[in-house]
CSV table of C-alpha atoms and ligand atoms in Angstrom, one decimal:
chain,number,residue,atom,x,y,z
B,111,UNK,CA,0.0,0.0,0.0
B,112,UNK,CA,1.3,3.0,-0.9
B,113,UNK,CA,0.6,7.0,0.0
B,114,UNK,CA,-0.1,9.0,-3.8
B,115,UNK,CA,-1.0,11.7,-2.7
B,116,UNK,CA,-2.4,14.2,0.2
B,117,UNK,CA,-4.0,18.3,0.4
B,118,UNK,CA,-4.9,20.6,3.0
B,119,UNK,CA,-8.4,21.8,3.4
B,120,UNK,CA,-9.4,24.7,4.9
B,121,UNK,CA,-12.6,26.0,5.7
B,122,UNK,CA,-14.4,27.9,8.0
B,123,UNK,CA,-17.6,27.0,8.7
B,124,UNK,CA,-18.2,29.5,11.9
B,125,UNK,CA,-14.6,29.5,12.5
B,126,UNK,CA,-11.8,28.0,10.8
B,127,UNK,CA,-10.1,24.6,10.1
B,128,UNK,CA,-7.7,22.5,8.5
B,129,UNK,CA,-7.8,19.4,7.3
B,130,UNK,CA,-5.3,16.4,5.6
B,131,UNK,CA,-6.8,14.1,3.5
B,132,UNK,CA,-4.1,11.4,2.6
B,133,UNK,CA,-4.6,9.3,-0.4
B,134,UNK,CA,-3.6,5.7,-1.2
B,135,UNK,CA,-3.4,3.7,-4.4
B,136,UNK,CA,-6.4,1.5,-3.0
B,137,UNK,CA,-9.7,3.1,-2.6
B,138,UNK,CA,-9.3,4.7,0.8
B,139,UNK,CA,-8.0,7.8,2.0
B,140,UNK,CA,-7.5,9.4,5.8
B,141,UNK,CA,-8.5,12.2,7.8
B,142,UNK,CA,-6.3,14.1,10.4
B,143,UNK,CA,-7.2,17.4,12.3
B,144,UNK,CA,-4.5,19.8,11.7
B,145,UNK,CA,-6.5,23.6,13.1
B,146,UNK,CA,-3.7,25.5,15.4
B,147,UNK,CA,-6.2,28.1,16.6
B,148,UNK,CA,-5.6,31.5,15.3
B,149,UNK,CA,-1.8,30.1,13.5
B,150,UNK,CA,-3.6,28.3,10.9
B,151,UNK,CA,-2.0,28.7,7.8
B,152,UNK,CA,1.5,28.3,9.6
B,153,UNK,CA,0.5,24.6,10.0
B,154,UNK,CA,-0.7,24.7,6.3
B,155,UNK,CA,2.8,25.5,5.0
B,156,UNK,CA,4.3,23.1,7.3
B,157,UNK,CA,2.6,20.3,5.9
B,158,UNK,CA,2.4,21.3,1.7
B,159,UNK,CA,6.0,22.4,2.1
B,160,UNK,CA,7.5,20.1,3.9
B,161,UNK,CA,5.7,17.0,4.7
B,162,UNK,CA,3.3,15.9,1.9
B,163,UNK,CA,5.9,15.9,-0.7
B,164,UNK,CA,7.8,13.6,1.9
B,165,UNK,CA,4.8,11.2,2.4
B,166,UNK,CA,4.1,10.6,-1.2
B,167,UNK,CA,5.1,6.6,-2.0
B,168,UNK,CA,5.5,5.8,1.6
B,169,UNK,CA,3.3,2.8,3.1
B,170,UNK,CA,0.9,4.5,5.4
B,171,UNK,CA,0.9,1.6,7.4
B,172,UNK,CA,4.0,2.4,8.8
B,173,UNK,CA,2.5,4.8,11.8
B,174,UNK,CA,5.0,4.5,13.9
B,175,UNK,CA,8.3,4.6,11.6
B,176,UNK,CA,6.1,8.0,9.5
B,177,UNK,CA,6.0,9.4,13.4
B,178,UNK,CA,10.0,9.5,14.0
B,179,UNK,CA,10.8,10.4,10.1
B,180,UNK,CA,8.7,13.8,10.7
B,181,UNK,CA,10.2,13.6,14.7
B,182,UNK,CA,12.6,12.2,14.8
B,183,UNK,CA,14.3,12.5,11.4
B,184,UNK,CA,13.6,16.7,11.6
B,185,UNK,CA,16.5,18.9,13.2
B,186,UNK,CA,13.7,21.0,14.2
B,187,UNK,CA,11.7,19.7,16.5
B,188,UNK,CA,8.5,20.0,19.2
B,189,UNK,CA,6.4,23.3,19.4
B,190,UNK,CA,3.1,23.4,18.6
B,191,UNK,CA,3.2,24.0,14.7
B,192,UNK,CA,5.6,21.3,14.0
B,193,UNK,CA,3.7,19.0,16.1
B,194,UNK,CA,0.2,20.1,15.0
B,195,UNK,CA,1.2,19.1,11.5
B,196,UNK,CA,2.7,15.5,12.7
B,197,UNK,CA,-0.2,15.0,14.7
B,198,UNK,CA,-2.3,16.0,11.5
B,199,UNK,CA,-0.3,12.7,9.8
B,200,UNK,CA,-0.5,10.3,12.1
B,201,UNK,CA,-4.5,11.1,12.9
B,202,UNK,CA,-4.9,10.3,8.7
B,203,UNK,CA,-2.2,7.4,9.1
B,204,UNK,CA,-4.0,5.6,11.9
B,205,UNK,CA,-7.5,6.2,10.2
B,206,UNK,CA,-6.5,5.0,6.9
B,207,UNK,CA,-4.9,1.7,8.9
B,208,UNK,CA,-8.3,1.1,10.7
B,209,UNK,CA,-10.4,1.5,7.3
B,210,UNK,CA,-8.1,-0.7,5.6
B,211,UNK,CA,-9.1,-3.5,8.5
B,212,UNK,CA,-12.5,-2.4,8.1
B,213,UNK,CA,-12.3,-1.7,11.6
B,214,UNK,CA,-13.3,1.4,14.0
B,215,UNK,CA,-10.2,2.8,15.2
B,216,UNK,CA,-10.5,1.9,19.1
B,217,UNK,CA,-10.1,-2.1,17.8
B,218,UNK,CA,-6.9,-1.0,16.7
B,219,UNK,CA,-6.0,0.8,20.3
B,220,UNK,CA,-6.8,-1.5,23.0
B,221,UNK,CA,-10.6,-2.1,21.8
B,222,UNK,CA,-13.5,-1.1,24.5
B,223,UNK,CA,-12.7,0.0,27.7
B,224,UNK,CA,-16.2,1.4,28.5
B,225,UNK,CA,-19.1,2.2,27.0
B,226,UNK,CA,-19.6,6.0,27.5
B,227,UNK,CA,-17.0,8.5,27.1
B,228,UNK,CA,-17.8,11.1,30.3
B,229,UNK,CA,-17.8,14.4,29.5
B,230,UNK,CA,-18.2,18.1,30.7
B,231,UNK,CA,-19.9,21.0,29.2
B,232,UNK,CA,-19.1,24.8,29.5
B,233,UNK,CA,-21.3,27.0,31.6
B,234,UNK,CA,-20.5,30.9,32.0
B,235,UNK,CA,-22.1,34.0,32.8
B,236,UNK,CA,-21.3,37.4,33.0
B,237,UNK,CA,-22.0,37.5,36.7
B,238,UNK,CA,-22.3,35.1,39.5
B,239,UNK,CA,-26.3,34.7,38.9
B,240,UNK,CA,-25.9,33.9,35.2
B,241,UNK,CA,-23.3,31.8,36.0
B,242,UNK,CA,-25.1,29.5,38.3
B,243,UNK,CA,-28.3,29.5,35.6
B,244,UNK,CA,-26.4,28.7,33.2
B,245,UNK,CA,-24.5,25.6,34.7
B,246,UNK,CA,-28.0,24.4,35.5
B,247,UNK,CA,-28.9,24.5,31.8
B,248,UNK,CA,-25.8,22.0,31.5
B,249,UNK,CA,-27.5,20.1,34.0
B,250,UNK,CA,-30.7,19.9,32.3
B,251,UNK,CA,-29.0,19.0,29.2
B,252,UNK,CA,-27.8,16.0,31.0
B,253,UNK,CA,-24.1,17.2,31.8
B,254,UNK,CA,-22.6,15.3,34.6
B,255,UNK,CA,-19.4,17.7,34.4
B,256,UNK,CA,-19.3,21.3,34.3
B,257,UNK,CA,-16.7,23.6,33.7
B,258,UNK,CA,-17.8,27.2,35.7
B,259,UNK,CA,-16.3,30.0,34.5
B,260,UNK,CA,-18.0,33.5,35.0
B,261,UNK,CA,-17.4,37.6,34.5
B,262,UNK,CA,-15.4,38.9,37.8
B,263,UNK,CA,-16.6,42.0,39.6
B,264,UNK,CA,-14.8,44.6,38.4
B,265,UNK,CA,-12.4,43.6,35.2
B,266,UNK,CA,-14.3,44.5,32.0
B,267,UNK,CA,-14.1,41.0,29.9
B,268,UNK,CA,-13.0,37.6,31.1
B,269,UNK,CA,-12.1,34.5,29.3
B,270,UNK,CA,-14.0,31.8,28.7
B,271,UNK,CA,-17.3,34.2,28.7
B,272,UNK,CA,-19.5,34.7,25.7
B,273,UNK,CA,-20.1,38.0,24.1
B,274,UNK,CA,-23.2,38.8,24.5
B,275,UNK,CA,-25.8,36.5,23.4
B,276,UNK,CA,-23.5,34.3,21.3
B,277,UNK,CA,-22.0,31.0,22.2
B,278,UNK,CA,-18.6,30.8,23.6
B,279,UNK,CA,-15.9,31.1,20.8
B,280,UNK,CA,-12.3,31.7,22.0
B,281,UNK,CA,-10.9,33.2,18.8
B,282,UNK,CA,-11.9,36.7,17.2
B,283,UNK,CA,-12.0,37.5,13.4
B,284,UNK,CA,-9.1,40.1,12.7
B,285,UNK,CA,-6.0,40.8,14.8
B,286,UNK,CA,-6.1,40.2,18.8
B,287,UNK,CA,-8.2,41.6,21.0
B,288,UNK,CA,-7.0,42.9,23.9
B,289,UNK,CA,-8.2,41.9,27.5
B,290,UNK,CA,-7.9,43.5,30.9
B,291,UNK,CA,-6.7,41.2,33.9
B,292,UNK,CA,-6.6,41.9,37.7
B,293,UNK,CA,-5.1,38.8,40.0
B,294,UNK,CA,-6.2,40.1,42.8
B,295,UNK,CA,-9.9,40.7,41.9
B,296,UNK,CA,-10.0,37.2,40.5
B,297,UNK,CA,-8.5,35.2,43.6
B,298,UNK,CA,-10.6,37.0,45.5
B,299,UNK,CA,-13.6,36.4,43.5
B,300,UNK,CA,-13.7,32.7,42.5
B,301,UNK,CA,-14.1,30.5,45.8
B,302,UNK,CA,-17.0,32.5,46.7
B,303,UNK,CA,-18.4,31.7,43.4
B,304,UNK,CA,-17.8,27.9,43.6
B,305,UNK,CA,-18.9,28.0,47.1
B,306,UNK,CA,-22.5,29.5,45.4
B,307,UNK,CA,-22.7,27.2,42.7
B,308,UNK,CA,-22.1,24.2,45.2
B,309,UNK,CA,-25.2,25.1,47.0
B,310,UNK,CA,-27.3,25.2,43.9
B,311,UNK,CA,-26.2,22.2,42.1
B,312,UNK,CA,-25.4,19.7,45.4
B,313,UNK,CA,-22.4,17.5,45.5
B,314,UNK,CA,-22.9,14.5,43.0
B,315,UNK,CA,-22.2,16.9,39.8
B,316,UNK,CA,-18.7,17.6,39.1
B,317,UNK,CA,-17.7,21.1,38.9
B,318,UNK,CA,-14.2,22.2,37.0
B,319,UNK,CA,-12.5,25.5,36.4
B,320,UNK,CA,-10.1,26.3,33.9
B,321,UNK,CA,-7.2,29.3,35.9
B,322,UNK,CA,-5.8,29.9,31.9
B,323,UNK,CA,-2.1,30.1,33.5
B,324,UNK,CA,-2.9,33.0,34.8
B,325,UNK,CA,-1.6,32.4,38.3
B,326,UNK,CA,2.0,32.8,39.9
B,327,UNK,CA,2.5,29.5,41.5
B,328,UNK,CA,2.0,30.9,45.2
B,329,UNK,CA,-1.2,32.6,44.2
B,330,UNK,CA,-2.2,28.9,42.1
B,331,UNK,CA,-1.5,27.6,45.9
B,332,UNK,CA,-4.1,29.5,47.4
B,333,UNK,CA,-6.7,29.3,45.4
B,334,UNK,CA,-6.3,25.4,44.7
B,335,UNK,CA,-6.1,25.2,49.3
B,336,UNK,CA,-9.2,27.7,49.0
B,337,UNK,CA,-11.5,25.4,46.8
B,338,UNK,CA,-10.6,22.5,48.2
B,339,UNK,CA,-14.3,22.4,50.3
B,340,UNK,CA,-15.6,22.8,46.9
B,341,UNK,CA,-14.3,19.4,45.4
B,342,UNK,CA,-13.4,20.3,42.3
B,343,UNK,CA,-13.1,17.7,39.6
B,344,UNK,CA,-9.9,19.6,39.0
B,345,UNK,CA,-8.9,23.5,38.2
B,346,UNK,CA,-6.8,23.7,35.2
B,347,UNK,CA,-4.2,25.1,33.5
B,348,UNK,CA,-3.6,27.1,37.5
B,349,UNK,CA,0.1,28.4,36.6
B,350,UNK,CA,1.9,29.0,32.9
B,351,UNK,CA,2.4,25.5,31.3
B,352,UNK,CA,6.2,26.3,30.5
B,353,UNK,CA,7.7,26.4,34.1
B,354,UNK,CA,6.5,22.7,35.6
B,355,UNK,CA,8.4,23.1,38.5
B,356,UNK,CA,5.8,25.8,39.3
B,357,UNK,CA,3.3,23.0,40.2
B,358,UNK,CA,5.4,21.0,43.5
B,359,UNK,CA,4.2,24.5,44.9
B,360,UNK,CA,0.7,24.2,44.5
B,361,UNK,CA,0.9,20.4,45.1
B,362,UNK,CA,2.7,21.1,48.5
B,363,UNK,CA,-0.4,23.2,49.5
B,364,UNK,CA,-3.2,21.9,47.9
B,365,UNK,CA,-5.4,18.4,47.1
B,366,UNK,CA,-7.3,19.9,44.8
B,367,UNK,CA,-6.9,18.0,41.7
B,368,UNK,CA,-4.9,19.5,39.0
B,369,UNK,CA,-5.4,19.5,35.2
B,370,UNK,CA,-2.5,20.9,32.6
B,371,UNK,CA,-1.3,20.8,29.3
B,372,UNK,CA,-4.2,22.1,26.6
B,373,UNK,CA,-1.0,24.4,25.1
B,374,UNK,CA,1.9,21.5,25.3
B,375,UNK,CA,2.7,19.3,22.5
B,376,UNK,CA,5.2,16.8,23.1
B,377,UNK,CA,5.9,14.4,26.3
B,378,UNK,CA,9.1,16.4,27.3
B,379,UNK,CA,6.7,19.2,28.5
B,380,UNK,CA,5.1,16.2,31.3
B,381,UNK,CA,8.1,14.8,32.4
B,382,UNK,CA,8.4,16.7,35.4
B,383,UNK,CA,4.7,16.6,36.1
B,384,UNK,CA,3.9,12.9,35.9
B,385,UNK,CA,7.4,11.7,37.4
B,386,UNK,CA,6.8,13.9,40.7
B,387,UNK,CA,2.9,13.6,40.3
B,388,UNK,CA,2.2,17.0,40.2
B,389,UNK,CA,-1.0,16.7,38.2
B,390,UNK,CA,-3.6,14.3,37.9
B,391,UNK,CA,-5.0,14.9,34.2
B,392,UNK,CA,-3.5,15.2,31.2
B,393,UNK,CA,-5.2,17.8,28.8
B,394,UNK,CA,-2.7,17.8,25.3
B,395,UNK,CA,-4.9,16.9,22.6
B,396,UNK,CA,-3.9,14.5,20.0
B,397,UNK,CA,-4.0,17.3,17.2
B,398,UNK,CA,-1.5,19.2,18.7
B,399,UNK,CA,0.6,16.4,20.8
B,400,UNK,CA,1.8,14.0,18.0
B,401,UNK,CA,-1.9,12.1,17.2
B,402,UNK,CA,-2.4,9.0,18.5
B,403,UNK,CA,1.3,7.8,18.3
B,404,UNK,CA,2.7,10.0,20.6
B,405,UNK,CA,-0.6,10.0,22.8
B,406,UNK,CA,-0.6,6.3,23.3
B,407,UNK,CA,2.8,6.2,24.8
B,408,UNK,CA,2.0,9.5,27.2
B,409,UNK,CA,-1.1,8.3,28.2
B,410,UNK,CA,1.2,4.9,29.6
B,411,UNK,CA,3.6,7.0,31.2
B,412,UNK,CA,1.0,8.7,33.0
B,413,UNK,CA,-0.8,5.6,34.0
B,414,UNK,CA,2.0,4.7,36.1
B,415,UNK,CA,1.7,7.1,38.1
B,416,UNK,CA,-2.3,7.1,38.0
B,417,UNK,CA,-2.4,10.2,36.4
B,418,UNK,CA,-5.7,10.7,33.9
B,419,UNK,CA,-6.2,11.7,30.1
B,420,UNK,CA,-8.7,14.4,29.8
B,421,UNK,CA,-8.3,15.8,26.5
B,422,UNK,CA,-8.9,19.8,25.4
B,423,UNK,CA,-12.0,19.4,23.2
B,424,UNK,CA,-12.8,23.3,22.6
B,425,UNK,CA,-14.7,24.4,19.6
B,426,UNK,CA,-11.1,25.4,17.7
B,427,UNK,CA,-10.4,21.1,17.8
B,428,UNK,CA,-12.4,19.9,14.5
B,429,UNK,CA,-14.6,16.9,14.6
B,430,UNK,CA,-11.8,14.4,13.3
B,431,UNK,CA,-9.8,15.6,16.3
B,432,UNK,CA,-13.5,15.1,18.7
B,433,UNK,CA,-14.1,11.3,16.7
B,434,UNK,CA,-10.3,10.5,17.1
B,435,UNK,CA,-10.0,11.0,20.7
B,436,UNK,CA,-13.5,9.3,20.9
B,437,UNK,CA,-11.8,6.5,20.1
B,438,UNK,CA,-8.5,7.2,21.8
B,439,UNK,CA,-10.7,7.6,25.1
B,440,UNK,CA,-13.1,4.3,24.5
B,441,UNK,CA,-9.5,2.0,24.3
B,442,UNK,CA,-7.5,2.9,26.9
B,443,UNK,CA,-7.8,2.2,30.5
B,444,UNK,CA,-7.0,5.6,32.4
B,445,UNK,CA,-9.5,7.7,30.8
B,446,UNK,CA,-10.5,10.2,33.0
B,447,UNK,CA,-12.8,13.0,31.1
B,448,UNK,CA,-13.1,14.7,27.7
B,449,UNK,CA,-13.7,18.2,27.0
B,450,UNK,CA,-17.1,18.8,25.2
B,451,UNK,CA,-18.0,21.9,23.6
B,452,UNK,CA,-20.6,21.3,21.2
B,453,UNK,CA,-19.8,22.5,17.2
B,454,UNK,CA,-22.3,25.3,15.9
B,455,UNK,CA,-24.5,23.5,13.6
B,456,UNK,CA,-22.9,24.8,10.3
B,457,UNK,CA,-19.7,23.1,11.1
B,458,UNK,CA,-21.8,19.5,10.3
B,459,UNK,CA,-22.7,21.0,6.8
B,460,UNK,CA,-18.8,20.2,6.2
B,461,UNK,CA,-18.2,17.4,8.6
B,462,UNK,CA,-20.5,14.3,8.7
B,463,UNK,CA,-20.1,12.7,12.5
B,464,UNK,CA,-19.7,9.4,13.8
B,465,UNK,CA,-20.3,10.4,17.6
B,466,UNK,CA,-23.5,11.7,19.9
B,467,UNK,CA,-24.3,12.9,23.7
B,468,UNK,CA,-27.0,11.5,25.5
B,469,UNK,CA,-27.2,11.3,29.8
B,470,UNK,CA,-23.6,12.7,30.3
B,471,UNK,CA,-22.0,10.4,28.1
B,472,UNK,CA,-20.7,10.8,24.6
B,473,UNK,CA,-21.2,7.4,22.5
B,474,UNK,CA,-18.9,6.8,18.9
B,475,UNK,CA,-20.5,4.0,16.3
B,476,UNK,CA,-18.6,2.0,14.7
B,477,UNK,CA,-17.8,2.8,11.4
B,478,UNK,CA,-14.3,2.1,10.0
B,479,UNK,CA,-11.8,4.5,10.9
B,480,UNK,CA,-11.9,7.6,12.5
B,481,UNK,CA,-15.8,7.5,11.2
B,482,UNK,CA,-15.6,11.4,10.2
B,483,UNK,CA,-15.9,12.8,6.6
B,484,UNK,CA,-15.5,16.3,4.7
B,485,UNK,CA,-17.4,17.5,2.5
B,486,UNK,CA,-15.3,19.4,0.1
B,487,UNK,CA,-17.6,21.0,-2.0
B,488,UNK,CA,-19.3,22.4,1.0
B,489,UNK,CA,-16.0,23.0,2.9
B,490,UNK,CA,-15.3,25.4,-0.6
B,491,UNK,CA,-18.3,27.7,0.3
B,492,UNK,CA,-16.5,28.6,3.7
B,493,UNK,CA,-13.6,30.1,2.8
B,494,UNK,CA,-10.6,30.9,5.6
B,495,UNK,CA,-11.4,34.2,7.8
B,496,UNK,CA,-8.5,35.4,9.5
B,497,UNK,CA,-9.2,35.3,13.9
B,498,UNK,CA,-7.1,35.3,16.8
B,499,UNK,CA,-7.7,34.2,20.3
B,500,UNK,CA,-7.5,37.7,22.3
B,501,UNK,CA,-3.9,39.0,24.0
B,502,UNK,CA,-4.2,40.0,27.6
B,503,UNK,CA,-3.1,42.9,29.9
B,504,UNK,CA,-2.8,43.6,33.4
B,505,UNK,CA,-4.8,46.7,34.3
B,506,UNK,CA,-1.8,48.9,34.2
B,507,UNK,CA,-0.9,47.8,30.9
B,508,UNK,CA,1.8,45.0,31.6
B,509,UNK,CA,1.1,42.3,28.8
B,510,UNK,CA,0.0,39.0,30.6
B,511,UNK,CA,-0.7,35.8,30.4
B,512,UNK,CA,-3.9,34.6,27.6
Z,676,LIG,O1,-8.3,28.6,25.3
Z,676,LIG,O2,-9.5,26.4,22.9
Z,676,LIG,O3,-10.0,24.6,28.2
Z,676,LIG,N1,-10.2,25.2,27.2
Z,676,LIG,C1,-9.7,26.4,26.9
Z,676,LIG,C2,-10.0,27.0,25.5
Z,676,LIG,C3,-8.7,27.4,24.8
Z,676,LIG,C4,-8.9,27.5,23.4
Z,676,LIG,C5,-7.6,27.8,22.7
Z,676,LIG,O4,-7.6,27.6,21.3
Z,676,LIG,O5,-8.9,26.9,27.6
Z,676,LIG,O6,-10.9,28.0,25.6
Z,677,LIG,CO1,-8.1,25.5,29.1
């Protein structure tokens, strides 16, 4: 079997995408997730320039040996545009070797684990009250899992809220926009709100928060010790990703469970983490951590050490990424969550799915493969619309922290 050819597809239905499609020289081609939120058409150069004239005659069966020639075999390697385009590969690779089996791609990963992948849903408000109603909604919907994120008292826009009456979209059209931040406000702020929504919604649902690195490790340490009566699920992301040792600090203050690594992309940025057990999920998602190859062997080293996958699954991830991980999460044994954010329903006019929610749970079928298709004709009528996730000050001006 041999790789003839592959493109990049992108599209923006809502928001924008990219997409491999590898062809063989038998009737079956593969689909890998390649969207780098608001760095697109970085990732698209990487892979027309670079990689698919590389691919072109090679077996795609070869996962693992195609994994270290575009790793391994590169001077340059990790960071997130490099590895979003490997992981882009190895997603069509591994989807292409399932098809060919005629096989759903879990078979090919460990099989079933479970039935039902558990999931959380976003809730935010613009205020406390909204924020509550709104995580109810979730609840209503079925949500077992919420992430709670709401407006603070006093700083003008906060991540992770909607504008408006719109649905919750990190990225902007155009250049950045800029954010105002206060620390002090926020710490201040957010145990009394999880202290409010734990009244209203009891103690079986669990409740998670995502900190968006925006934390010194001291301050991470006090807020993680001041939720603790809260039982979090876990709070995420609590200092900057790059400095791991930042986390035995919280650890040595805290046992509120810690989640980390939406913005890493290779194992080298866990090594500290798992080996000292300094979180207990693992949030890099296989389009931006080196697909499943690289996944599958993280998500062993962290079992060791009963550490957790749950995966980033925000609306910028495409539905090959959401099917892929589907699979990734029904196979192996230390699952812990996935990230749901539903897709707007345009973004189905271009993708056909292979996955549903129903009670809490998200279900895959089991068609061959990753199970998810593009339309390309449709994907044409979308054209790419340049957006950015927002850049973020402190209140005096000093660039921060997303
Ligand atoms: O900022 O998906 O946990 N989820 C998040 C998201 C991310 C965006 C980045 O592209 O933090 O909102
Ligand atoms: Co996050």
């Amino acid at each position: 079997m041999k790789i003839t050819d592959a493109k990049v597809i992108v599209c923006s239905p809502g928001r924008n995408f990219v997409t491999l499609k590898i062809y063989t020289d038998q009737d079956i081609y593969g689909l890998g997730d390649a969207t780098l939120n608001g760095r697109e058409k970085a990732v698209v150069t990487y892979l027309e320039d670079y990689c698919i004239p590389a691919l072109i005659g090679k077996d795609p069966r070869n996962t693992e040996d195609i994994w270290h020639y575009f790793y391994k075999g590169v001077y340059w390697k990790r960071g997130a545009v490099t590895m979003t385009a490997i992981s882009a590969i190895d997603m069509a690779l591994w989807d292409i070797k399932a098809k060919t089996l005629n096989t759903p791609l879990y078979n090919l990963l460990g099989g079933k684990s479970r039935n039902g992948i558990l999931v959380y849903a976003h809730a935010n408000g613009k205020n406390i009250n909204e924020a509550i109603e709104n995580t109810g909604k979730e609840i209503e919907k079925g949500f077992l899992a919420v992430r709670v994120q709401s407006g603070i008292p006093g700083i003008g826009h906060t991540y992770g809220v909607a504008e408006g009456n719109k649905p919750y979209e990190p990225a902007q059209k155009g250049l950045p926009r800029e954010d105002y931040w206060d620390s002090t406000k926020y710490l201040n702020f957010i145990p009394f709100l999880f202290e409010k929504v734990r009244e209203v919604v009891g103690n079986d649902i669990h409740l998670l928060h995502d900190v968006h690195h925006r934390c010194t490790p001291i301050e991470a340490a006090r807020l993680a010790k001041e939720l603790e009566p809260f039982h979090l699920f876990w709070l995420e992301d609590p200092v900057s990703g790059e400095l791991q040792e930042g986390l035995r600090l919280v650890r040595q203050h805290s046992v509120t469970p810690i989640a980390i690594g939406e913005v890493f992309n290779t194992v080298y940025d866990y090594t500290t983490l798992i080996t000292e057990q300094l979180i207990d999920y693992i949030r890099m998602p296989l389009v931006h951590g080196g697909g499943i190859t690289h996944l599958t062997k993280i998500a062993a080293m962290a079992s060791i050490y009963h550490i957790q996958t749950g995966f980033h699954g925000a609306t910028d991830l495409s539905p090959v990424n959401m099917a892929a991980a589907l699979h990734f999460n029904t196979a192996i044994n230390n699952f812990g969550i996935q990230e749901y954010m539903p897709h707007q329903d345009i973004v189905h006019e271009v993708f056909s799915i292979n996955y549903h929610f129903k009670s809490g749970y998200m279900y895959i079928n089991d068609a061959p493969g990753i199970g998810v298709d593009i339309d390309e004709q449709k994907a044409r009528k979308f054209p790419y619309s340049m957006a950015c996730l927002p850049v973020n000050r402190k209140t005096d001006g000093t660039m921060f922290y997303w």
